[in-house]
Amino acid sequence: MDKIGRLVWIAVAITACKDIDTDWDTPAAADYKTVGLKGSVAVVDSALDRLVMLTAPTQHELGTEAISVGKNPTHWVPSADRERLFVLSRGVQSAREDIPPTLTVVDGGTRPAVCSRFELDKPYEQLTLDPERQWAVIHNADTYAENPDEILFARLSPEANCRQLSEDERQREVVQITLGGEAIDLGDALQQDAFSFTQELEWPGGARRILVVRRAETVQLVDLSEVVDHPERAQHVLEMPEVRDNEFGLPAQVVYHPSVPDPDGSHHAWLAVRLGNDTSVLIYKVESAAEDSEASVAFNRNIASIGGTATDIEFVMTPEGLKLAVLVPSRREAILIDPHTIVTDSIDLSAPYERLARITDEVTTATAPEDTPDVALLWASGQPSIAFWTLARTSTRPWGSLDVRDTEITVENATSVTDDVRLDQRSRWLLLGSGASEFRVLELLDRDVRRVVIANDPSFEVSLAPTGDRVWIYSPGNAREVAMADLSGDLLRIPTRPVYIERAVDTVLDIERGDGGYAALVLHRGSSVTHGTLAVTLLDAEEPESTDSRFFSGLLLGGVK
Amino acid sequence: MSRRSTMTLATAGICLLLTGSALAQQPKTAPPEAAARPASPSDPEQTPARAAEPSPPPETEPPGPADPLGTYQRHLQVMVGVRTSYVGDNDYRLFSRTVTRIGEAYPVVQLSLGGGVTLWSEQELSLLVLGLWDYGGSSAELRGEKTDVDIHRLAVGAEVRHHFFPRLYAMGRLAPAAVNTRASLQDSASSTTLYSRRWSFGFDASLGAGFELYGKPAAASRMPRFWLLAEAGYGYMTPCDLRFSPDDEDDGAPQRIGETSLGELAIRGPMFRISGAITFF
């Protein structure tokens, strides 16, 4: 009987069962994010620490590829050209597990893959990319456990941009520095837009690119040419002045001009800081430091009071040389400040313009002379017009002509299309309003304001094609239609091409196809509020037809183990 | 077809088999004259007058010395049981989260119905041909989306038996099978149910034993016998793609929908089957 008993127990042991946990039991977050890249769409499936990359190999095919991006992805940023996606993951730091934080660089082309992965020594929450794709700056370490003043520089040399790095290379390519100055409660000051990269500036010792960091009471300048080999020499601090008793200036905006010749023939870079809590702006001339100084660079500061709160500043070149243009909408004025003398000129704008962008290169032809005065675009939220401001003296106005164009809608948002790769090489801006069933396309070269009228739907959103010559219009929610507007023509009223979609539209993303064409991926989230689902209607972006579309579903289920 | 209706069909099938077996048995037992015949058909003394005499009940007849296994060995068999296979294919986790503690294989439990008939016998050896239908399935959730799979396994095979005793035999069976996998996925994104229905080839190779639980001792008895059968072996199935799409008649499904591919499924691995069988002659 003992033998029989043993056999029974073995049989029971072999056949005894248990329930297991698998990735299939992990629902996708209902509010997952999507990022449109050049040749693919990245769906951030945070619940499974991965990206689901959607591609369109051909007109009627949809590909999915799951890419692991490290434990607990927290932040993701596409490069300006949409060719790469940078994903920051926190990892896991607990008594049971120690998974390091990572920065993963993903190729966003038609064949997505991990380009490189940097292992980090501690978790960070924010990431700022160099528009010239040489650096990624990783910042905002966990404020409870780490020093929030620490930032990481990951060097993205072109050859390292899409290949696996060795451990030595990883160590060499990631540099940590601690920002100078007092460790203060930064609040919202150290957010992503507080970091910006400059072009090459005229700098003592040679041209340099600078990382500008706005902090609560200082502006930190980090010399990118020194950051790897001499990080201690890389930092320069601009202290903000005391604007009231025990209250220091809060830098709200930093602008620069890379190189301006002085009367003696020397060239200097200029910086300007707009304060968010004062009516003055600070102007710095970048010079060599005195020989007896420990510092290598001197920042000679001038303070200009402008008599009102400025909303935007920009260096502009006029026939009389470099000026700092300052917008003061409360006075419906622009102020031009001579950086050398701090002499100011006020210009009546007749409208409270709040924003300013230098568009000289976009509105002048290649044959224009080099000393052509700058042209700036002015706009404001709630204002039914935009203006082209040419910074040249005219017979009727002291400072340039103001070419006002009626937009007929109150402009809430103006978006430059110039960040995208444009096939037709025409510069244009999208002017989006509020409460209107239409938007405007501003052609900079001929200064045309072209209309795009939507079929009675003021809640529409737009999605720009990476080529910049096509825009998709849709209403997230229940509408089962998208419309494509072809911007490449010359019509002042741009027609839209509606396409019926069989399910409610969440968003539309226009990508390159594997066969060289373009595809529009209309994303559908489904009706479930407890878990995320994803389906896609695939359209030919250039000739969208409902009858030639394909519907693909269950896209968050693929690749799960 | 739903699992409940399939079970109803299975029950009806059992009834049909039992009825068929009873009908098949009737012509051999119905004429009283035939039943009154002595065991040996070559008896030269047999006359019409003797045939009219009342004869003893057939179940009390002693077995002929040349056929000691009689209806123990040569019979029509109907069986019902449970087939359990242990699947190592990880794609089965789309439909189940239950695994064995040892080996972490997915048990696939199926109702097993079958029938067979003895084609040949020689002393202790005999050969049976039989047909089997195994049916079972499982349900689970994929990241919140309900999934379901039904597996039908239709097999026709041969079984070789060796009787150690009239009431106990060992057997070996080889049964090629056609396997129909019917999977479904309730897709919230498209608000429709997607299906993947595929046919695959398979076979079962098994060894086992049969033991008579109840029956008349006489080898020539034509009363039904009740058996307990147990077998173990390996069940094989070629992989089938899990490509989901809506039914053609589903008007609510998106038109021009592409297939949702979730890998492939192969229900193969060690198996065992425990069955109860009734044999008739």
mmCIF file of N, CA and C in Angstrom, chain A residues 125-195:
data_model
loop_
_atom_site.group_PDB
_atom_site.id
_atom_site.type_symbol
_atom_site.label_atom_id
_atom_site.label_comp_id
_atom_site.label_asym_id
_atom_site.label_seq_id
_atom_site.Cartn_x
_atom_site.Cartn_y
_atom_site.Cartn_z
ATOM 1 N N GLU A 125 13.272 62.785 -13.951
ATOM 2 C CA GLU A 125 11.898 62.891 -14.434
ATOM 3 C C GLU A 125 11.748 63.713 -15.702
ATOM 4 N N GLN A 126 12.758 64.449 -16.069
ATOM 5 C CA GLN A 126 12.617 65.338 -17.226
ATOM 6 C C GLN A 126 13.788 65.176 -18.178
ATOM 7 N N LEU A 127 13.525 65.564 -19.413
ATOM 8 C CA LEU A 127 14.513 65.383 -20.474
ATOM 9 C C LEU A 127 14.351 66.531 -21.465
ATOM 10 N N THR A 128 15.454 67.162 -21.808
ATOM 11 C CA THR A 128 15.412 68.217 -22.823
ATOM 12 C C THR A 128 16.395 67.858 -23.926
ATOM 13 N N LEU A 129 15.951 67.969 -25.162
ATOM 14 C CA LEU A 129 16.792 67.566 -26.287
ATOM 15 C C LEU A 129 17.398 68.772 -26.975
ATOM 16 N N ASP A 130 18.614 68.602 -27.384
ATOM 17 C CA ASP A 130 19.296 69.588 -28.204
ATOM 18 C C ASP A 130 18.677 69.550 -29.600
ATOM 19 N N PRO A 131 18.190 70.693 -30.108
ATOM 20 C CA PRO A 131 17.597 70.651 -31.460
ATOM 21 C C PRO A 131 18.608 70.227 -32.521
ATOM 22 N N GLU A 132 19.909 70.397 -32.229
ATOM 23 C CA GLU A 132 20.917 69.933 -33.193
ATOM 24 C C GLU A 132 21.324 68.487 -32.913
ATOM 25 N N ARG A 133 20.659 67.831 -32.021
ATOM 26 C CA ARG A 133 20.779 66.391 -31.746
ATOM 27 C C ARG A 133 22.177 65.975 -31.317
ATOM 28 N N GLN A 134 22.867 66.871 -30.619
ATOM 29 C CA GLN A 134 24.185 66.508 -30.099
ATOM 30 C C GLN A 134 24.125 66.120 -28.630
ATOM 31 N N TRP A 135 23.109 66.620 -27.916
ATOM 32 C CA TRP A 135 23.034 66.390 -26.477
ATOM 33 C C TRP A 135 21.604 66.083 -26.049
ATOM 34 N N ALA A 136 21.522 65.300 -24.999
ATOM 35 C CA ALA A 136 20.265 65.170 -24.261
ATOM 36 C C ALA A 136 20.580 65.552 -22.828
ATOM 37 N N VAL A 137 19.772 66.419 -22.267
ATOM 38 C CA VAL A 137 19.993 66.844 -20.885
ATOM 39 C C VAL A 137 18.895 66.232 -20.022
ATOM 40 N N ILE A 138 19.342 65.544 -19.006
ATOM 41 C CA ILE A 138 18.420 64.796 -18.155
ATOM 42 C C ILE A 138 18.416 65.497 -16.800
ATOM 43 N N HIS A 139 17.254 65.842 -16.334
ATOM 44 C CA HIS A 139 17.222 66.669 -15.120
ATOM 45 C C HIS A 139 16.001 66.331 -14.279
ATOM 46 N N ASN A 140 15.832 67.093 -13.225
ATOM 47 C CA ASN A 140 14.769 66.867 -12.243
ATOM 48 C C ASN A 140 14.879 65.473 -11.624
ATOM 49 N N ALA A 141 15.981 65.284 -10.888
ATOM 50 C CA ALA A 141 16.105 64.045 -10.123
ATOM 51 C C ALA A 141 15.039 64.024 -9.042
ATOM 52 N N ASP A 142 14.763 62.831 -8.556
ATOM 53 C CA ASP A 142 13.781 62.671 -7.493
ATOM 54 C C ASP A 142 14.144 63.601 -6.327
ATOM 55 N N THR A 143 13.272 64.566 -6.052
ATOM 56 C CA THR A 143 13.630 65.595 -5.068
ATOM 57 C C THR A 143 13.651 65.063 -3.649
ATOM 58 N N TYR A 144 13.048 63.903 -3.396
ATOM 59 C CA TYR A 144 13.064 63.359 -2.040
ATOM 60 C C TYR A 144 14.373 62.642 -1.754
ATOM 61 N N ALA A 145 14.872 61.972 -2.757
ATOM 62 C CA ALA A 145 16.041 61.128 -2.499
ATOM 63 C C ALA A 145 17.332 61.713 -3.042
ATOM 64 N N GLU A 146 17.233 62.618 -4.008
ATOM 65 C CA GLU A 146 18.443 63.048 -4.690
ATOM 66 C C GLU A 146 18.560 64.562 -4.669
ATOM 67 N N ASN A 147 19.700 65.004 -5.113
ATOM 68 C CA ASN A 147 19.948 66.436 -5.222
ATOM 69 C C ASN A 147 19.275 66.966 -6.490
ATOM 70 N N PRO A 148 18.279 67.831 -6.351
ATOM 71 C CA PRO A 148 17.563 68.293 -7.549
ATOM 72 C C PRO A 148 18.405 69.195 -8.435
ATOM 73 N N ASP A 149 19.564 69.616 -7.961
ATOM 74 C CA ASP A 149 20.421 70.479 -8.778
ATOM 75 C C ASP A 149 21.286 69.677 -9.744
ATOM 76 N N GLU A 150 21.277 68.372 -9.615
ATOM 77 C CA GLU A 150 22.105 67.558 -10.508
ATOM 78 C C GLU A 150 21.425 67.394 -11.858
ATOM 79 N N ILE A 151 22.211 67.558 -12.898
ATOM 80 C CA ILE A 151 21.692 67.262 -14.238
ATOM 81 C C ILE A 151 22.705 66.377 -14.961
ATOM 82 N N LEU A 152 22.213 65.609 -15.894
ATOM 83 C CA LEU A 152 23.071 64.715 -16.664
ATOM 84 C C LEU A 152 23.120 65.190 -18.107
ATOM 85 N N PHE A 153 24.281 65.077 -18.692
ATOM 86 C CA PHE A 153 24.438 65.348 -20.116
ATOM 87 C C PHE A 153 24.758 64.030 -20.808
ATOM 88 N N ALA A 154 23.938 63.654 -21.738
ATOM 89 C CA ALA A 154 24.243 62.470 -22.547
ATOM 90 C C ALA A 154 24.612 62.961 -23.937
ATOM 91 N N ARG A 155 25.836 62.626 -24.353
ATOM 92 C CA ARG A 155 26.296 63.104 -25.658
ATOM 93 C C ARG A 155 25.802 62.161 -26.751
ATOM 94 N N LEU A 156 25.169 62.743 -27.728
ATOM 95 C CA LEU A 156 24.591 61.951 -28.809
ATOM 96 C C LEU A 156 25.387 62.211 -30.074
ATOM 97 N N SER A 157 26.605 61.707 -30.102
ATOM 98 C CA SER A 157 27.395 61.904 -31.320
ATOM 99 C C SER A 157 26.717 61.155 -32.461
ATOM 100 N N PRO A 158 26.854 61.646 -33.676
ATOM 101 C CA PRO A 158 26.078 61.062 -34.791
ATOM 102 C C PRO A 158 26.257 59.556 -34.915
ATOM 103 N N GLU A 159 27.486 59.073 -34.731
ATOM 104 C CA GLU A 159 27.682 57.635 -34.911
ATOM 105 C C GLU A 159 27.091 56.833 -33.752
ATOM 106 N N ALA A 160 26.964 57.488 -32.586
ATOM 107 C CA ALA A 160 26.384 56.786 -31.439
ATOM 108 C C ALA A 160 24.874 56.905 -31.432
ATOM 109 N N ASN A 161 24.362 57.643 -32.370
ATOM 110 C CA ASN A 161 22.944 57.939 -32.314
ATOM 111 C C ASN A 161 22.070 56.724 -32.553
ATOM 112 N N CYS A 162 22.562 55.792 -33.313
ATOM 113 C CA CYS A 162 21.738 54.618 -33.543
ATOM 114 C C CYS A 162 22.591 53.358 -33.575
ATOM 115 N N ARG A 163 23.282 53.113 -32.524
ATOM 116 C CA ARG A 163 23.976 51.835 -32.399
ATOM 117 C C ARG A 163 24.131 51.542 -30.906
ATOM 118 N N GLN A 164 24.369 50.301 -30.604
ATOM 119 C CA GLN A 164 24.513 49.918 -29.208
ATOM 120 C C GLN A 164 25.871 50.376 -28.680
ATOM 121 N N LEU A 165 25.867 50.981 -27.523
ATOM 122 C CA LEU A 165 27.109 51.466 -26.936
ATOM 123 C C LEU A 165 27.697 50.409 -26.017
ATOM 124 N N SER A 166 29.022 50.366 -25.985
ATOM 125 C CA SER A 166 29.667 49.509 -25.000
ATOM 126 C C SER A 166 29.564 50.183 -23.634
ATOM 127 N N GLU A 167 29.860 49.412 -22.609
ATOM 128 C CA GLU A 167 29.777 49.966 -21.255
ATOM 129 C C GLU A 167 30.740 51.147 -21.095
ATOM 130 N N ASP A 168 31.958 51.021 -21.667
ATOM 131 C CA ASP A 168 32.928 52.117 -21.578
ATOM 132 C C ASP A 168 32.400 53.360 -22.266
ATOM 133 N N GLU A 169 31.822 53.141 -23.432
ATOM 134 C CA GLU A 169 31.276 54.288 -24.164
ATOM 135 C C GLU A 169 30.168 54.949 -23.377
ATOM 136 N N ARG A 170 29.352 54.131 -22.756
ATOM 137 C CA ARG A 170 28.257 54.689 -21.968
ATOM 138 C C ARG A 170 28.807 55.554 -20.843
ATOM 139 N N GLN A 171 29.830 55.059 -20.181
ATOM 140 C CA GLN A 171 30.428 55.826 -19.085
ATOM 141 C C GLN A 171 30.989 57.145 -19.600
ATOM 142 N N ARG A 172 31.581 57.097 -20.788
ATOM 143 C CA ARG A 172 32.221 58.284 -21.320
ATOM 144 C C ARG A 172 31.195 59.296 -21.843
ATOM 145 N N GLU A 173 30.086 58.785 -22.332
ATOM 146 C CA GLU A 173 29.140 59.668 -23.002
ATOM 147 C C GLU A 173 28.139 60.315 -22.059
ATOM 148 N N VAL A 174 28.098 59.882 -20.827
ATOM 149 C CA VAL A 174 27.146 60.466 -19.872
ATOM 150 C C VAL A 174 27.930 61.192 -18.799
ATOM 151 N N VAL A 175 27.674 62.490 -18.656
ATOM 152 C CA VAL A 175 28.405 63.310 -17.703
ATOM 153 C C VAL A 175 27.411 63.938 -16.747
ATOM 154 N N GLN A 176 27.744 63.896 -15.471
ATOM 155 C CA GLN A 176 26.866 64.511 -14.484
ATOM 156 C C GLN A 176 27.519 65.763 -13.947
ATOM 157 N N ILE A 177 26.767 66.829 -13.870
ATOM 158 C CA ILE A 177 27.265 68.012 -13.183
ATOM 159 C C ILE A 177 26.182 68.505 -12.238
ATOM 160 N N THR A 178 26.621 69.246 -11.230
ATOM 161 C CA THR A 178 25.674 69.833 -10.292
ATOM 162 C C THR A 178 25.625 71.326 -10.559
ATOM 163 N N LEU A 179 24.422 71.828 -10.755
ATOM 164 C CA LEU A 179 24.285 73.252 -11.045
ATOM 165 C C LEU A 179 24.758 74.065 -9.858
ATOM 166 N N GLY A 180 25.444 75.173 -10.141
ATOM 167 C CA GLY A 180 25.960 76.021 -9.068
ATOM 168 C C GLY A 180 24.856 76.806 -8.404
ATOM 169 N N GLY A 181 25.280 77.578 -7.419
ATOM 170 C CA GLY A 181 24.319 78.394 -6.691
ATOM 171 C C GLY A 181 23.704 77.628 -5.550
ATOM 172 N N GLU A 182 22.853 78.314 -4.823
ATOM 173 C CA GLU A 182 22.255 77.693 -3.650
ATOM 174 C C GLU A 182 21.195 76.692 -4.074
ATOM 175 N N ALA A 183 21.094 75.641 -3.286
ATOM 176 C CA ALA A 183 20.027 74.668 -3.504
ATOM 177 C C ALA A 183 18.762 75.234 -2.895
ATOM 178 N N ILE A 184 17.923 75.757 -3.728
ATOM 179 C CA ILE A 184 16.706 76.386 -3.235
ATOM 180 C C ILE A 184 15.496 75.631 -3.742
ATOM 181 N N ASP A 185 14.368 75.963 -3.154
ATOM 182 C CA ASP A 185 13.132 75.341 -3.605
ATOM 183 C C ASP A 185 12.799 75.909 -4.981
ATOM 184 N N LEU A 186 12.960 75.101 -5.999
ATOM 185 C CA LEU A 186 12.844 75.610 -7.350
ATOM 186 C C LEU A 186 11.407 75.731 -7.819
ATOM 187 N N GLY A 187 10.520 74.996 -7.173
ATOM 188 C CA GLY A 187 9.127 75.042 -7.613
ATOM 189 C C GLY A 187 9.010 74.675 -9.077
ATOM 190 N N ASP A 188 8.280 75.486 -9.786
ATOM 191 C CA ASP A 188 8.086 75.221 -11.212
ATOM 192 C C ASP A 188 9.217 75.775 -12.063
ATOM 193 N N ALA A 189 10.166 76.411 -11.415
ATOM 194 C CA ALA A 189 11.187 77.106 -12.199
ATOM 195 C C ALA A 189 12.028 76.140 -13.019
ATOM 196 N N LEU A 190 12.314 74.980 -12.445
ATOM 197 C CA LEU A 190 13.198 74.053 -13.148
ATOM 198 C C LEU A 190 12.359 73.050 -13.936
ATOM 199 N N GLN A 191 11.532 73.537 -14.788
ATOM 200 C CA GLN A 191 10.737 72.662 -15.627
ATOM 201 C C GLN A 191 11.424 72.509 -16.974
ATOM 202 N N GLN A 192 10.794 71.706 -17.813
ATOM 203 C CA GLN A 192 11.457 71.371 -19.070
ATOM 204 C C GLN A 192 11.782 72.606 -19.904
ATOM 205 N N ASP A 193 10.846 73.564 -19.975
ATOM 206 C CA ASP A 193 11.117 74.707 -20.833
ATOM 207 C C ASP A 193 12.114 75.665 -20.193
ATOM 208 N N ALA A 194 12.591 75.360 -19.015
ATOM 209 C CA ALA A 194 13.621 76.195 -18.401
ATOM 210 C C ALA A 194 14.987 75.915 -19.013
ATOM 211 N N PHE A 195 15.084 74.860 -19.811
ATOM 212 C CA PHE A 195 16.348 74.503 -20.463
ATOM 213 C C PHE A 195 16.264 74.847 -21.944
#
